[in-house]
C-alpha positions in Angstrom: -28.7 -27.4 -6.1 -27.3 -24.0 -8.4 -28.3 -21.3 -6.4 -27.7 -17.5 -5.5 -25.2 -17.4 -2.5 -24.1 -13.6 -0.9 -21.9 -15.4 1.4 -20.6 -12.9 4.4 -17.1 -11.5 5.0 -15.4 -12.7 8.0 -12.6 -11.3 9.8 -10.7 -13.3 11.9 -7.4 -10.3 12.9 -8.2 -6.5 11.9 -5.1 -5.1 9.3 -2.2 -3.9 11.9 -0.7 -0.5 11.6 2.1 1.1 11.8 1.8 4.8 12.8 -1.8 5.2 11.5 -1.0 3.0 8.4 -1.2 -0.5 7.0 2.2 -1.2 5.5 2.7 -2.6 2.1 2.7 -6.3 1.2 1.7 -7.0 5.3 -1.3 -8.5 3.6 -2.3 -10.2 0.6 -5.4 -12.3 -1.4 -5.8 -15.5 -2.6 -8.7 -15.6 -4.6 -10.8 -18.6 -6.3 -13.2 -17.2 -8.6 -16.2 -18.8 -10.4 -16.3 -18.8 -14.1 -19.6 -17.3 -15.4 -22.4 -15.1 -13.8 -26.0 -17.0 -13.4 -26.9 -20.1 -11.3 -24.3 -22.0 -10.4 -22.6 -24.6 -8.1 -19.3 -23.1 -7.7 -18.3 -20.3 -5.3 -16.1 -17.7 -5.4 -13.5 -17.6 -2.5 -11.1 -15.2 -1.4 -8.5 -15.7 1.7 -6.5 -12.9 3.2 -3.6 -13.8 4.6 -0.8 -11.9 6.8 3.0 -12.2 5.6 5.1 -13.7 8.0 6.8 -10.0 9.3 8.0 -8.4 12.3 4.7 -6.5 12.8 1.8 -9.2 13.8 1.6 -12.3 16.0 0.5 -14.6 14.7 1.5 -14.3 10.9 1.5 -16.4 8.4 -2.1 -17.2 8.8 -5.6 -16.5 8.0 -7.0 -13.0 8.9 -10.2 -12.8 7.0 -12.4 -14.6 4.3 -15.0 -14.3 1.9 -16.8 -17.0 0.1 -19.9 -16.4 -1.6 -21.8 -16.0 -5.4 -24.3 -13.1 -5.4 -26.3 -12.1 -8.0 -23.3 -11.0 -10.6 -19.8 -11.4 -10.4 -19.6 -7.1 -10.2 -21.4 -8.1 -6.9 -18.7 -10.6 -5.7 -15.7 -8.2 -6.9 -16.6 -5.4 -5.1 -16.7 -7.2 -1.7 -13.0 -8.7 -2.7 -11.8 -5.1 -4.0 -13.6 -3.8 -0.2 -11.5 -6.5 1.2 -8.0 -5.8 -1.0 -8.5 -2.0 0.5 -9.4 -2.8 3.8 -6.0 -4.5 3.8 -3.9 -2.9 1.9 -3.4 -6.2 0.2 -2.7 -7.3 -3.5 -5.3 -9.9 -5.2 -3.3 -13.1 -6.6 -6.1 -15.2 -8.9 -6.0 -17.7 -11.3 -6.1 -15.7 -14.5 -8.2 -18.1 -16.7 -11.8 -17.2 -15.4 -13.5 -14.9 -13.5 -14.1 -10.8 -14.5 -11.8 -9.0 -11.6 -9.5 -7.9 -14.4 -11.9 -6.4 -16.8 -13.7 -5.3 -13.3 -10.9 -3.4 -12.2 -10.4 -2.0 -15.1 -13.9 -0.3 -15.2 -13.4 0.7 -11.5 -9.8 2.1 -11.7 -8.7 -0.7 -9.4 -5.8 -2.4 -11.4 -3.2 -1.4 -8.7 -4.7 -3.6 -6.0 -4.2 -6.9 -8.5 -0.7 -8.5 -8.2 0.9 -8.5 -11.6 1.9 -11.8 -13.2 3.7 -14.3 -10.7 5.6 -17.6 -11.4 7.4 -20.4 -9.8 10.8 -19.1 -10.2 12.8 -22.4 -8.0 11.1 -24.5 -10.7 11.9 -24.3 -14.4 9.1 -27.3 -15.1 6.4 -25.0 -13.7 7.3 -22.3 -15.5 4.4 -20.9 -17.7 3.8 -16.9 -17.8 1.3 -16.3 -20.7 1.8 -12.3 -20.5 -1.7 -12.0 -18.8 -0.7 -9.2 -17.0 -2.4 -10.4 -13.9 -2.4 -13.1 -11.9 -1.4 -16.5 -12.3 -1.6 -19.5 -15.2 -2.6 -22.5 -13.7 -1.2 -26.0 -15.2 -1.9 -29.2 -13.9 1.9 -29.2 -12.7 1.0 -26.5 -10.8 -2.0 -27.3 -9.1 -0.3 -30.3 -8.4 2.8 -28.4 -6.8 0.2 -25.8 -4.9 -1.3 -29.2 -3.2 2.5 -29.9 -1.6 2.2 -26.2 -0.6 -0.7 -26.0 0.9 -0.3 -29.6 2.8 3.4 -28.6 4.2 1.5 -25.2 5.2 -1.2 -26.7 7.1 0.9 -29.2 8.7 3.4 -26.7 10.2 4.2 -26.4 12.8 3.0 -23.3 15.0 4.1 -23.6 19.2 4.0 -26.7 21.5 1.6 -26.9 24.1 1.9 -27.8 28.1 1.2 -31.3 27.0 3.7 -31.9 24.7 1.5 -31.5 21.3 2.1 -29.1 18.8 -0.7 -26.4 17.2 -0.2 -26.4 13.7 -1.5 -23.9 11.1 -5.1 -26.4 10.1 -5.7 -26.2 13.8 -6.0 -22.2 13.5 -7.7 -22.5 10.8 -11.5 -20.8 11.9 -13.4 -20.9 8.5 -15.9 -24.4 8.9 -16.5 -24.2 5.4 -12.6 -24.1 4.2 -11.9 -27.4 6.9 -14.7 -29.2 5.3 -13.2 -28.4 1.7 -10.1 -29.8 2.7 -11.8 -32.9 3.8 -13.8 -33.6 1.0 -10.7 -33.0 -1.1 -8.3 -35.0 0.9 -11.1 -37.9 0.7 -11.3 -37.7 -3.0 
């Protein structure tokens, strides 16, 4: 049933440095908002991730989370701006819903959102709307971030003593993210 949910951040891998610092672009968010404040089913879900680089070992995988839908969506976007900081990493959103833009603007956070991206190997799923921020989801597109995702979690990681390979779902720590992927694979 609709309810309130604060949800809790969860870090998996603290940032790395590099002399005292975090470098650029190391890190970076995918976020899922919700559409409206109030009661709701929906959730608001962010992912960091760590670029695969030089740096860290592993990369290229999950390092911290947050899914939740407090009381307003100011609530939620401080704890992802917390997060984008505590990274040093860019948030990439769908650009159609949520508040972090007008958010950010009120808070002086617009350099932590990563501008407008597209899918430059694919002329079909070309479809900037000068939003600034973010990206403009199609159903092309969704449908092309499914092969993504599925050729990401399927990859391969190391093999084993036994002969079987690790791949990325089987580092994957976040309960609620496996059981997403289930229900969506079974629908």
């Amino acid at each position: 049933f609709p309810s309130h949910d604060i949800g809790a951040v969860v870090i998996y891998h603290a940032p790395h440095k590099v002399n005292g610092k975090i470098p650029d672009n190391l890190y970076y968010i995918g976020h899922d908002p919700y559409a409206q404040d109030g009661l709701g089913n929906s959730l608001g879900a962010a992912y960091v991730m760590v670029n695969p680089n030089k740096f860290t070992n592993p990369d290229d995988i999950i390092v911290a989370s947050y899914i939740g839908r407090p009381g307003s969506q100011d609530d939620y976007n401080k704890i992802l701006f917390d997060l984008a900081e505590y990274y040093n990493a860019k948030i990439g959103f769908e650009n159609d819903r949520g508040e972090i833009v007008p958010f950010a603007k009120r808070t002086k956070k617009l350099n932590w959102l990563k501008g407008e991206f597209e899918m430059p190997l694919n002329r079909e799923l070309q479809s900037k709307r000068n939003r600034v921020y973010g990206m403009h989801m199609t159903p092309a597109r969704k449908a092309q971030g499914e092969i993504y995702i599925r050729d990401w979690l399927n990859e391969k990681r190391f093999q084993k003593e036994d002969g079987t390979f690790v791949t990325n779902v089987n580092l994957i720590y976040d309960l609620g993210l496996i059981r997403e992927l289930i229900k969506y694979s079974l629908s």
